Structures are given as C-alpha cells and as structure tokens.
PDB file of C-alpha atoms in Angstrom:
ATOM      1  CA  MET A   1     112.182  55.141  37.462  1.00  0.00           C
ATOM      2  CA  GLY A   2     114.430  55.135  40.603  1.00  0.00           C
ATOM      3  CA  ASP A   3     114.085  56.980  43.850  1.00  0.00           C
ATOM      4  CA  LEU A   4     116.766  59.349  42.899  1.00  0.00           C
ATOM      5  CA  ASP A   5     114.960  60.179  39.568  1.00  0.00           C
ATOM      6  CA  ILE A   6     111.655  60.876  41.438  1.00  0.00           C
ATOM      7  CA  ILE A   7     113.531  63.132  43.930  1.00  0.00           C
ATOM      8  CA  LEU A   8     115.155  65.072  41.073  1.00  0.00           C
ATOM      9  CA  ILE A   9     111.771  65.515  39.402  1.00  0.00           C
ATOM     10  CA  ILE A  10     110.380  66.881  42.649  1.00  0.00           C
ATOM     11  CA  LYS A  11     113.245  69.195  43.138  1.00  0.00           C
ATOM     12  CA  MET A  12     112.940  70.446  39.548  1.00  0.00           C
ATOM     13  CA  ILE A  13     109.189  71.042  40.049  1.00  0.00           C
ATOM     14  CA  ILE A  14     109.915  73.030  43.171  1.00  0.00           C
ATOM     15  CA  VAL A  15     112.493  75.171  41.265  1.00  0.00           C
ATOM     16  CA  GLY A  16     109.927  75.626  38.492  1.00  0.00           C
ATOM     17  CA  LEU A  17     107.263  76.810  40.876  1.00  0.00           C
ATOM     18  CA  VAL A  18     109.769  79.261  42.449  1.00  0.00           C
ATOM     19  CA  GLN A  19     110.582  80.552  38.974  1.00  0.00           C
ATOM     20  CA  GLY A  20     106.960  80.814  37.987  1.00  0.00           C
ATOM     21  CA  PHE A  21     105.783  82.459  41.165  1.00  0.00           C
ATOM     22  CA  THR A  22     108.681  85.037  41.333  1.00  0.00           C
ATOM     23  CA  GLU A  23     108.954  85.961  37.619  1.00  0.00           C
ATOM     24  CA  PRO A  24     105.932  88.356  37.602  1.00  0.00           C
ATOM     25  CA  ILE A  25     106.403  89.845  41.065  1.00  0.00           C
ATOM     26  CA  PRO A  26     109.188  92.249  42.184  1.00  0.00           C
ATOM     27  CA  VAL A  27     111.370  89.954  44.215  1.00  0.00           C
ATOM     28  CA  SER A  28     113.982  88.837  41.479  1.00  0.00           C
ATOM     29  CA  SER A  29     113.152  85.474  39.971  1.00  0.00           C
ATOM     30  CA  SER A  30     116.789  84.745  39.070  1.00  0.00           C
ATOM     31  CA  GLY A  31     117.911  85.396  42.632  1.00  0.00           C
ATOM     32  CA  GLN A  32     115.041  83.313  44.113  1.00  0.00           C
ATOM     33  CA  VAL A  33     115.870  80.385  41.698  1.00  0.00           C
ATOM     34  CA  MET A  34     119.591  80.588  42.693  1.00  0.00           C
ATOM     35  CA  ILE A  35     118.524  80.435  46.318  1.00  0.00           C
ATOM     36  CA  ALA A  36     116.139  77.515  45.990  1.00  0.00           C
ATOM     37  CA  SER A  37     118.684  75.476  43.904  1.00  0.00           C
ATOM     38  CA  GLU A  38     121.328  76.139  46.580  1.00  0.00           C
ATOM     39  CA  ILE A  39     118.859  74.930  49.335  1.00  0.00           C
ATOM     40  CA  LEU A  40     117.854  71.818  47.357  1.00  0.00           C
ATOM     41  CA  GLY A  41     121.433  70.977  46.569  1.00  0.00           C
ATOM     42  CA  LEU A  42     120.976  71.234  42.849  1.00  0.00           C
ATOM     43  CA  GLY A  43     123.734  73.854  42.407  1.00  0.00           C
ATOM     44  CA  GLU A  44     123.602  75.960  39.306  1.00  0.00           C
ATOM     45  CA  GLN A  45     121.062  74.594  36.835  1.00  0.00           C
ATOM     46  CA  GLY A  46     122.827  75.900  33.765  1.00  0.00           C
ATOM     47  CA  PHE A  47     121.754  77.841  30.723  1.00  0.00           C
ATOM     48  CA  THR A  48     119.549  75.075  29.322  1.00  0.00           C
ATOM     49  CA  PHE A  49     117.301  74.914  32.420  1.00  0.00           C
ATOM     50  CA  ALA A  50     117.139  78.723  32.535  1.00  0.00           C
ATOM     51  CA  ILE A  51     116.052  78.942  28.873  1.00  0.00           C
ATOM     52  CA  LEU A  52     113.346  76.211  29.566  1.00  0.00           C
ATOM     53  CA  THR A  53     111.799  77.928  32.677  1.00  0.00           C
ATOM     54  CA  ASN A  54     112.066  81.278  31.059  1.00  0.00           C
ATOM     55  CA  THR A  55     110.200  79.990  27.926  1.00  0.00           C
ATOM     56  CA  ALA A  56     107.478  78.630  30.103  1.00  0.00           C
ATOM     57  CA  SER A  57     107.040  82.014  31.924  1.00  0.00           C
ATOM     58  CA  LEU A  58     107.094  83.713  28.491  1.00  0.00           C
ATOM     59  CA  PHE A  59     104.271  81.427  27.224  1.00  0.00           C
ATOM     60  CA  ALA A  60     102.143  82.235  30.321  1.00  0.00           C
ATOM     61  CA  ILE A  61     102.593  85.969  29.919  1.00  0.00           C
ATOM     62  CA  LEU A  62     101.971  85.933  26.206  1.00  0.00           C
ATOM     63  CA  PHE A  63      98.604  84.068  26.933  1.00  0.00           C
ATOM     64  CA  ILE A  64      97.487  86.638  29.546  1.00  0.00           C
ATOM     65  CA  TYR A  65      98.360  89.628  27.361  1.00  0.00           C
ATOM     66  CA  ARG A  66      97.271  87.882  24.049  1.00  0.00           C
ATOM     67  CA  LYS A  67      94.367  90.388  23.391  1.00  0.00           C
ATOM     68  CA  ASP A  68      96.639  93.384  23.994  1.00  0.00           C
ATOM     69  CA  ILE A  69      99.425  92.007  21.798  1.00  0.00           C
ATOM     70  CA  ALA A  70      96.965  91.204  19.006  1.00  0.00           C
ATOM     71  CA  ARG A  71      95.451  94.831  19.295  1.00  0.00           C
ATOM     72  CA  LEU A  72      98.855  96.488  19.359  1.00  0.00           C
ATOM     73  CA  ALA A  73     100.167  94.382  16.354  1.00  0.00           C
ATOM     74  CA  VAL A  74      97.036  94.913  14.181  1.00  0.00           C
ATOM     75  CA  ASN A  75      96.658  98.627  14.976  1.00  0.00           C
ATOM     76  CA  SER A  76     100.476  99.282  14.458  1.00  0.00           C
ATOM     77  CA  ILE A  77     100.186  97.791  11.040  1.00  0.00           C
ATOM     78  CA  LEU A  78      97.117  99.684  10.202  1.00  0.00           C
ATOM     79  CA  TYR A  79      98.830 102.917  11.304  1.00  0.00           C
ATOM     80  CA  VAL A  80     101.774 102.270   9.039  1.00  0.00           C
ATOM     81  CA  LYS A  81      99.404 101.537   6.154  1.00  0.00           C
ATOM     82  CA  THR A  82      96.853 104.279   6.675  1.00  0.00           C
ATOM     83  CA  LYS A  83      98.399 106.872   9.073  1.00  0.00           C
ATOM     84  CA  ASP A  84      95.002 106.991  10.638  1.00  0.00           C
ATOM     85  CA  PHE A  85      95.151 108.971  13.966  1.00  0.00           C
ATOM     86  CA  ARG A  86      93.021 106.312  15.594  1.00  0.00           C
ATOM     87  CA  TYR A  87      95.898 103.850  15.511  1.00  0.00           C
ATOM     88  CA  LYS A  88      98.646 106.293  16.470  1.00  0.00           C
ATOM     89  CA  SER A  89      98.646 105.570  20.249  1.00  0.00           C
ATOM     90  CA  ASP A  90      99.075 101.736  19.796  1.00  0.00           C
ATOM     91  CA  PHE A  91     101.788 102.313  17.137  1.00  0.00           C
ATOM     92  CA  ARG A  92     103.688 104.731  19.564  1.00  0.00           C
ATOM     93  CA  PHE A  93     103.295 102.235  22.400  1.00  0.00           C
ATOM     94  CA  VAL A  94     104.839  99.480  20.271  1.00  0.00           C
ATOM     95  CA  PHE A  95     107.712 101.870  19.192  1.00  0.00           C
ATOM     96  CA  PHE A  96     108.390 102.749  22.800  1.00  0.00           C
ATOM     97  CA  ILE A  97     108.579  99.047  23.721  1.00  0.00           C
ATOM     98  CA  VAL A  98     111.224  98.608  21.105  1.00  0.00           C
ATOM     99  CA  ILE A  99     113.166 101.666  22.320  1.00  0.00           C
ATOM    100  CA  GLY A 100     112.831 100.371  25.970  1.00  0.00           C
ATOM    101  CA  THR A 101     114.145  96.949  24.913  1.00  0.00           C
ATOM    102  CA  ILE A 102     117.426  98.254  23.629  1.00  0.00           C
ATOM    103  CA  PRO A 103     119.387  98.952  26.843  1.00  0.00           C
ATOM    104  CA  ALA A 104     118.793  95.379  28.279  1.00  0.00           C
ATOM    105  CA  GLY A 105     119.502  93.850  24.908  1.00  0.00           C
ATOM    106  CA  VAL A 106     122.836  95.688  24.426  1.00  0.00           C
ATOM    107  CA  LEU A 107     124.002  95.178  28.101  1.00  0.00           C
ATOM    108  CA  GLY A 108     122.863  91.551  28.173  1.00  0.00           C
ATOM    109  CA  ILE A 109     125.095  90.787  25.210  1.00  0.00           C
ATOM    110  CA  LEU A 110     128.094  92.699  26.611  1.00  0.00           C
ATOM    111  CA  LEU A 111     127.851  91.738  30.253  1.00  0.00           C
ATOM    112  CA  SER A 112     126.128  88.452  30.556  1.00  0.00           C
ATOM    113  CA  ASP A 113     129.261  86.366  31.020  1.00  0.00           C
ATOM    114  CA  PHE A 114     130.661  88.883  33.554  1.00  0.00           C
ATOM    115  CA  ILE A 115     127.440  88.927  35.654  1.00  0.00           C
ATOM    116  CA  ALA A 116     127.190  85.180  35.582  1.00  0.00           C
ATOM    117  CA  GLU A 117     130.819  84.716  36.857  1.00  0.00           C
ATOM    118  CA  ASN A 118     130.557  87.325  39.677  1.00  0.00           C
ATOM    119  CA  VAL A 119     127.260  86.581  41.410  1.00  0.00           C
ATOM    120  CA  SER A 120     127.206  85.348  44.931  1.00  0.00           C
ATOM    121  CA  MET A 121     124.655  84.995  47.698  1.00  0.00           C
ATOM    122  CA  THR A 122     126.002  88.135  49.117  1.00  0.00           C
ATOM    123  CA  THR A 123     125.427  89.936  45.839  1.00  0.00           C
ATOM    124  CA  ILE A 124     121.866  88.793  45.623  1.00  0.00           C
ATOM    125  CA  ALA A 125     121.315  89.898  49.228  1.00  0.00           C
ATOM    126  CA  LEU A 126     122.555  93.309  48.640  1.00  0.00           C
ATOM    127  CA  MET A 127     120.499  93.592  45.473  1.00  0.00           C
ATOM    128  CA  LEU A 128     117.399  92.495  47.215  1.00  0.00           C
ATOM    129  CA  PHE A 129     117.953  95.348  49.746  1.00  0.00           C
ATOM    130  CA  ILE A 130     118.135  97.778  46.852  1.00  0.00           C
ATOM    131  CA  THR A 131     114.958  96.469  45.252  1.00  0.00           C
ATOM    132  CA  GLY A 132     113.184  96.700  48.589  1.00  0.00           C
ATOM    133  CA  ILE A 133     114.405 100.246  49.224  1.00  0.00           C
ATOM    134  CA  ALA A 134     113.184 101.328  45.702  1.00  0.00           C
ATOM    135  CA  LEU A 135     109.840  99.707  46.212  1.00  0.00           C
ATOM    136  CA  TRP A 136     109.437 101.472  49.483  1.00  0.00           C
ATOM    137  CA  LEU A 137     110.316 104.841  47.901  1.00  0.00           C
ATOM    138  CA  ILE A 138     107.607 104.566  45.248  1.00  0.00           C
ATOM    139  CA  ARG A 139     104.992 102.971  47.442  1.00  0.00           C
ATOM    140  CA  ASN A 140     102.713 106.041  47.555  1.00  0.00           C
ATOM    141  CA  MET A 141     103.312 107.469  43.993  1.00  0.00           C
ATOM    142  CA  LYS A 142     100.264 107.761  41.869  1.00  0.00           C
ATOM    143  CA  GLY A 143     100.901 108.450  38.220  1.00  0.00           C
ATOM    144  CA  ASN A 144      98.468 109.758  35.583  1.00  0.00           C
ATOM    145  CA  LYS A 145     100.269 108.923  32.326  1.00  0.00           C
ATOM    146  CA  GLY A 146      98.292 106.386  30.120  1.00  0.00           C
ATOM    147  CA  GLU A 147      99.556 104.696  27.007  1.00  0.00           C
ATOM    148  CA  SER A 148      98.956 107.772  24.834  1.00  0.00           C
ATOM    149  CA  ASP A 149     100.979 109.978  27.197  1.00  0.00           C
ATOM    150  CA  LEU A 150     104.207 108.187  27.102  1.00  0.00           C
ATOM    151  CA  THR A 151     107.396 109.698  25.744  1.00  0.00           C
ATOM    152  CA  MET A 152     110.769 108.551  24.341  1.00  0.00           C
ATOM    153  CA  LYS A 153     112.377 109.648  27.670  1.00  0.00           C
ATOM    154  CA  ASP A 154     109.883 107.497  29.604  1.00  0.00           C
ATOM    155  CA  ALA A 155     110.633 104.483  27.523  1.00  0.00           C
ATOM    156  CA  LEU A 156     114.467 104.756  27.832  1.00  0.00           C
ATOM    157  CA  ILE A 157     114.191 105.259  31.645  1.00  0.00           C
ATOM    158  CA  VAL A 158     112.098 102.066  32.096  1.00  0.00           C
ATOM    159  CA  GLY A 159     114.419 100.371  29.635  1.00  0.00           C
ATOM    160  CA  LEU A 160     117.427 101.204  31.723  1.00  0.00           C
ATOM    161  CA  GLY A 161     115.571  99.926  34.818  1.00  0.00           C
ATOM    162  CA  GLN A 162     115.154  96.590  32.954  1.00  0.00           C
ATOM    163  CA  ALA A 163     118.954  96.658  32.050  1.00  0.00           C
ATOM    164  CA  VAL A 164     119.867  97.116  35.680  1.00  0.00           C
ATOM    165  CA  ALA A 165     117.829  94.053  36.487  1.00  0.00           C
ATOM    166  CA  LEU A 166     120.285  91.851  34.589  1.00  0.00           C
ATOM    167  CA  THR A 167     121.971  91.470  37.951  1.00  0.00           C
ATOM    168  CA  PRO A 168     120.353  88.619  40.122  1.00  0.00           C
ATOM    169  CA  GLY A 169     118.718  90.024  43.063  1.00  0.00           C
ATOM    170  CA  ILE A 170     117.402  93.100  41.162  1.00  0.00           C
ATOM    171  CA  SER A 171     113.890  92.288  40.166  1.00  0.00           C
ATOM    172  CA  ARG A 172     113.140  92.818  36.449  1.00  0.00           C
ATOM    173  CA  SER A 173     109.443  93.392  37.015  1.00  0.00           C
ATOM    174  CA  GLY A 174     110.347  95.519  40.072  1.00  0.00           C
ATOM    175  CA  ALA A 175     112.828  97.612  38.299  1.00  0.00           C
ATOM    176  CA  THR A 176     110.585  98.315  35.366  1.00  0.00           C
ATOM    177  CA  ILE A 177     107.548  98.956  37.407  1.00  0.00           C
ATOM    178  CA  ILE A 178     109.441 101.216  39.777  1.00  0.00           C
ATOM    179  CA  SER A 179     110.863 103.111  36.863  1.00  0.00           C
ATOM    180  CA  ALA A 180     107.468 103.280  35.165  1.00  0.00           C
ATOM    181  CA  VAL A 181     105.755 104.588  38.328  1.00  0.00           C
ATOM    182  CA  ALA A 182     108.584 107.103  38.931  1.00  0.00           C
ATOM    183  CA  VAL A 183     108.112 108.738  35.515  1.00  0.00           C
ATOM    184  CA  GLY A 184     104.366 108.996  36.275  1.00  0.00           C
ATOM    185  CA  MET A 185     102.602 106.114  34.660  1.00  0.00           C
ATOM    186  CA  LYS A 186      99.308 104.819  35.931  1.00  0.00           C
ATOM    187  CA  SER A 187      99.602 101.528  37.697  1.00  0.00           C
ATOM    188  CA  ASP A 188      97.857  99.507  34.811  1.00  0.00           C
ATOM    189  CA  THR A 189      99.998 101.222  32.251  1.00  0.00           C
ATOM    190  CA  ALA A 190     103.178 100.587  34.243  1.00  0.00           C
ATOM    191  CA  LEU A 191     102.297  96.893  34.531  1.00  0.00           C
ATOM    192  CA  ARG A 192     101.373  96.554  30.892  1.00  0.00           C
ATOM    193  CA  PHE A 193     104.540  98.235  29.780  1.00  0.00           C
ATOM    194  CA  SER A 194     106.697  96.218  32.109  1.00  0.00           C
ATOM    195  CA  PHE A 195     105.503  92.927  30.766  1.00  0.00           C
ATOM    196  CA  MET A 196     105.448  94.089  27.214  1.00  0.00           C
ATOM    197  CA  LEU A 197     109.104  94.948  27.684  1.00  0.00           C
ATOM    198  CA  TYR A 198     109.679  91.457  29.074  1.00  0.00           C
ATOM    199  CA  ILE A 199     108.400  89.739  25.868  1.00  0.00           C
ATOM    200  CA  PRO A 200     111.060  90.789  23.330  1.00  0.00           C
ATOM    201  CA  VAL A 201     113.945  90.429  25.775  1.00  0.00           C
ATOM    202  CA  SER A 202     112.724  86.975  26.820  1.00  0.00           C
ATOM    203  CA  LEU A 203     112.054  86.000  23.216  1.00  0.00           C
ATOM    204  CA  GLY A 204     115.522  87.087  22.267  1.00  0.00           C
ATOM    205  CA  GLY A 205     117.111  85.059  25.052  1.00  0.00           C
ATOM    206  CA  VAL A 206     115.230  82.040  23.975  1.00  0.00           C
ATOM    207  CA  ILE A 207     116.284  82.451  20.286  1.00  0.00           C
ATOM    208  CA  LEU A 208     119.842  82.913  21.322  1.00  0.00           C
ATOM    209  CA  GLY A 209     119.763  79.910  23.510  1.00  0.00           C
ATOM    210  CA  ILE A 210     118.250  77.461  21.106  1.00  0.00           C
ATOM    211  CA  SER A 211     121.627  76.037  19.851  1.00  0.00           C
ATOM    212  CA  ASP A 212     122.768  75.481  23.586  1.00  0.00           C
ATOM    213  CA  PHE A 213     119.544  73.856  24.301  1.00  0.00           C
ATOM    214  CA  LEU A 214     119.898  71.509  21.234  1.00  0.00           C
ATOM    215  CA  ASN A 215     123.464  70.674  22.076  1.00  0.00           C
ATOM    216  CA  GLU A 216     122.777  70.012  25.826  1.00  0.00           C
ATOM    217  CA  PRO A 217     124.384  66.538  26.354  1.00  0.00           C
ATOM    218  CA  ASN A 218     122.126  65.355  29.084  1.00  0.00           C
ATOM    219  CA  LYS A 219     118.814  66.660  27.756  1.00  0.00           C
ATOM    220  CA  ALA A 220     117.623  63.102  27.031  1.00  0.00           C
ATOM    221  CA  ASP A 221     118.293  61.887  30.561  1.00  0.00           C
ATOM    222  CA  LEU A 222     116.679  65.083  32.008  1.00  0.00           C
ATOM    223  CA  ALA A 223     113.653  65.111  29.638  1.00  0.00           C
ATOM    224  CA  ILE A 224     111.057  64.193  32.354  1.00  0.00           C
ATOM    225  CA  PRO A 225     112.521  66.500  35.085  1.00  0.00           C
ATOM    226  CA  TYR A 226     112.794  69.314  32.539  1.00  0.00           C
ATOM    227  CA  LEU A 227     109.160  68.790  31.327  1.00  0.00           C
ATOM    228  CA  ALA A 228     107.842  68.708  34.874  1.00  0.00           C
ATOM    229  CA  ALA A 229     109.728  72.036  35.642  1.00  0.00           C
ATOM    230  CA  PHE A 230     108.376  73.510  32.403  1.00  0.00           C
ATOM    231  CA  ILE A 231     104.772  72.747  33.291  1.00  0.00           C
ATOM    232  CA  ALA A 232     105.215  73.915  36.911  1.00  0.00           C
ATOM    233  CA  THR A 233     106.683  77.137  35.755  1.00  0.00           C
ATOM    234  CA  LEU A 234     104.056  77.799  33.070  1.00  0.00           C
ATOM    235  CA  LEU A 235     100.979  77.285  35.503  1.00  0.00           C
ATOM    236  CA  MET A 236     102.605  79.133  38.417  1.00  0.00           C
ATOM    237  CA  THR A 237     103.561  82.098  36.283  1.00  0.00           C
ATOM    238  CA  TYR A 238      99.959  82.346  35.096  1.00  0.00           C
ATOM    239  CA  ILE A 239      98.587  82.182  38.650  1.00  0.00           C
ATOM    240  CA  ALA A 240     101.243  84.655  40.007  1.00  0.00           C
ATOM    241  CA  LEU A 241     100.643  87.333  37.312  1.00  0.00           C
ATOM    242  CA  LYS A 242      96.975  87.194  37.833  1.00  0.00           C
ATOM    243  CA  TRP A 243      97.446  87.634  41.543  1.00  0.00           C
ATOM    244  CA  PHE A 244      99.975  90.397  41.057  1.00  0.00           C
ATOM    245  CA  MET A 245      97.631  92.287  38.774  1.00  0.00           C
ATOM    246  CA  GLY A 246      95.313  92.532  41.705  1.00  0.00           C
ATOM    247  CA  ILE A 247      98.162  93.770  43.948  1.00  0.00           C
ATOM    248  CA  MET A 248      98.952  96.475  41.441  1.00  0.00           C
ATOM    249  CA  LYS A 249      95.330  97.701  41.466  1.00  0.00           C
ATOM    250  CA  SER A 250      95.297  97.785  45.315  1.00  0.00           C
ATOM    251  CA  GLY A 251      98.580  99.794  45.397  1.00  0.00           C
ATOM    252  CA  LYS A 252     100.171  97.410  48.038  1.00  0.00           C
ATOM    253  CA  LEU A 253     103.723  97.060  46.418  1.00  0.00           C
ATOM    254  CA  SER A 254     105.245  97.766  49.919  1.00  0.00           C
ATOM    255  CA  TYR A 255     104.430  94.168  50.823  1.00  0.00           C
ATOM    256  CA  PHE A 256     107.239  93.061  48.654  1.00  0.00           C
ATOM    257  CA  THR A 257     109.640  95.542  50.400  1.00  0.00           C
ATOM    258  CA  TYR A 258     109.293  93.436  53.574  1.00  0.00           C
ATOM    259  CA  TYR A 259     109.953  90.206  51.628  1.00  0.00           C
ATOM    260  CA  CYS A 260     113.032  91.648  49.987  1.00  0.00           C
ATOM    261  CA  PHE A 261     114.515  92.765  53.292  1.00  0.00           C
ATOM    262  CA  LEU A 262     113.641  89.479  55.039  1.00  0.00           C
ATOM    263  CA  VAL A 263     115.204  87.283  52.420  1.00  0.00           C
ATOM    264  CA  GLY A 264     118.192  89.633  51.939  1.00  0.00           C
ATOM    265  CA  ALA A 265     118.852  89.405  55.760  1.00  0.00           C
ATOM    266  CA  LEU A 266     118.494  85.687  55.843  1.00  0.00           C
ATOM    267  CA  LEU A 267     121.049  85.208  52.994  1.00  0.00           C
ATOM    268  CA  LEU A 268     123.580  87.435  54.872  1.00  0.00           C
ATOM    269  CA  ILE A 269     123.105  85.436  58.028  1.00  0.00           C
ATOM    270  CA  PHE A 270     123.065  81.889  56.704  1.00  0.00           C
ATOM    271  CA  PHE A 271     125.133  81.946  53.496  1.00  0.00           C
TER     272      PHE A 271
END
C-alpha cells in the first residue's frame, strides 16, 4: 500500500468521523461532510460514499434504539391482532412515524437532483444560520406531550421539518427536534420521534441506492478506504448520539446555535 493510499484512508476516516459525529446532532451532517471534504481536497464523494456512511449511521442508531424498535413492532402487531387498549399507544406512535416520513420521502424523490445541483458553500452557510436561529428560538421551550399524546398534526409538522432538512446546512435532527419541541413534545419524546423518523427515510435511501453502489466502477480500488470510513462513522455515530441524549436531558440545545453561527460565518469569510 502506497503513501497516497494511506493518506486517502486517513482522509476517508476523518470524513467518516465528521459524518458520524454530526449525524445525531443539530448541525447538518451533510453540510459538515461537504465542508470537511472540501478542506481535505476530496471534492464531492459521490452517492456511493454517502450511502455507505449513511448506512453506518443507520446501523448505530438502530442498535441504540433496538429495544424501542422491538417494543413498538411487537405491540403494534399485537394491537392489530387483538385491538387491546394496552398496545394502542405504541401502534399510534408507529402510525405517526409513517405519516411523518411521507413529506421527506416525496420531496426527496422530486427534488434530490435539483438540491444536489444547486448547493454551494454559501447555501450551506445561510442554512446553518437558519438552523442556529431556530435552535435559539426554542431553547427555553418545555413540552409536556408524551408518545400517547401525539396527533396527526404533530406528526405532519415534524415530518415537514425533516423534509426541509433535505437542503445541506439544515440539520435533519435539528429540524425534527425543533419542530417536535415547537408542537409541545417532551425532550425525550422529541428525541425518540426524531430518530425513529430517521430510520425509514435512511433505510429507503439505502435501498434506492443499492444499484448505484453495486455499479460503482471504483469500489474495488476504494474497498479499504470505504471500509475504514464505514467503521469510523459507525463508532462515532454511536458515541455522538449517546452524548447528544445527555445534552437533550440537560436542555442545552443553545450550544449548537453558537456552533452553527460560527461555522456559517467562517464559510462566508473563507469560501
């Protein structure tokens, strides 16, 4: 393995760490990955790399929420079979996740190419400012809605938040958590609903991108760099989400406002 190969692996690991760290937190992982790739001279990594790192983040989030996912799946099936009131809350929660997934799914199919072709560092900077302002506005909000209190309207509003986050610079976790808090969800419910919404959208993206991944002409040459990036993303996503759960409990989302403003300003100055 040559020096250039080792350097490429290190760069891919760095980008994977950036993706993993920023996926769970409200600072726009897609925007941060584009910034990191630009700084490292990697350019646009392409759809295959995005699918790879997105899958790694998905696996980490599935592992963290595995007990919730199992409970929701089992209880939803039991409710369909028995109509037992004990399982209704979990069934409704799953139903609202499906409803909340629709806006991002539809807009993602319709606008993904347009968004990809019209994103610049200036766009990312402006979207980071918007994310930061929204985080600041909801910093002191305290909701009281639990899983059993959610409505169709709540699910659609949070789903629209996720759809807006298709634009790099608008954080997906930020947009959904901001929307969830704004409609009155408790912090733990907002966090859980946000990442449950992430799962079907991310899974859909992986499924739709399988053919592109299989047809990637350079995947054999990039196997080791891609594997290194995958592992880095997987581990960092797990660590970052665990850390972010603590941040949500402490109610200190305003910290991310300062980060969004700082990075947005630096992008406008230097790019």
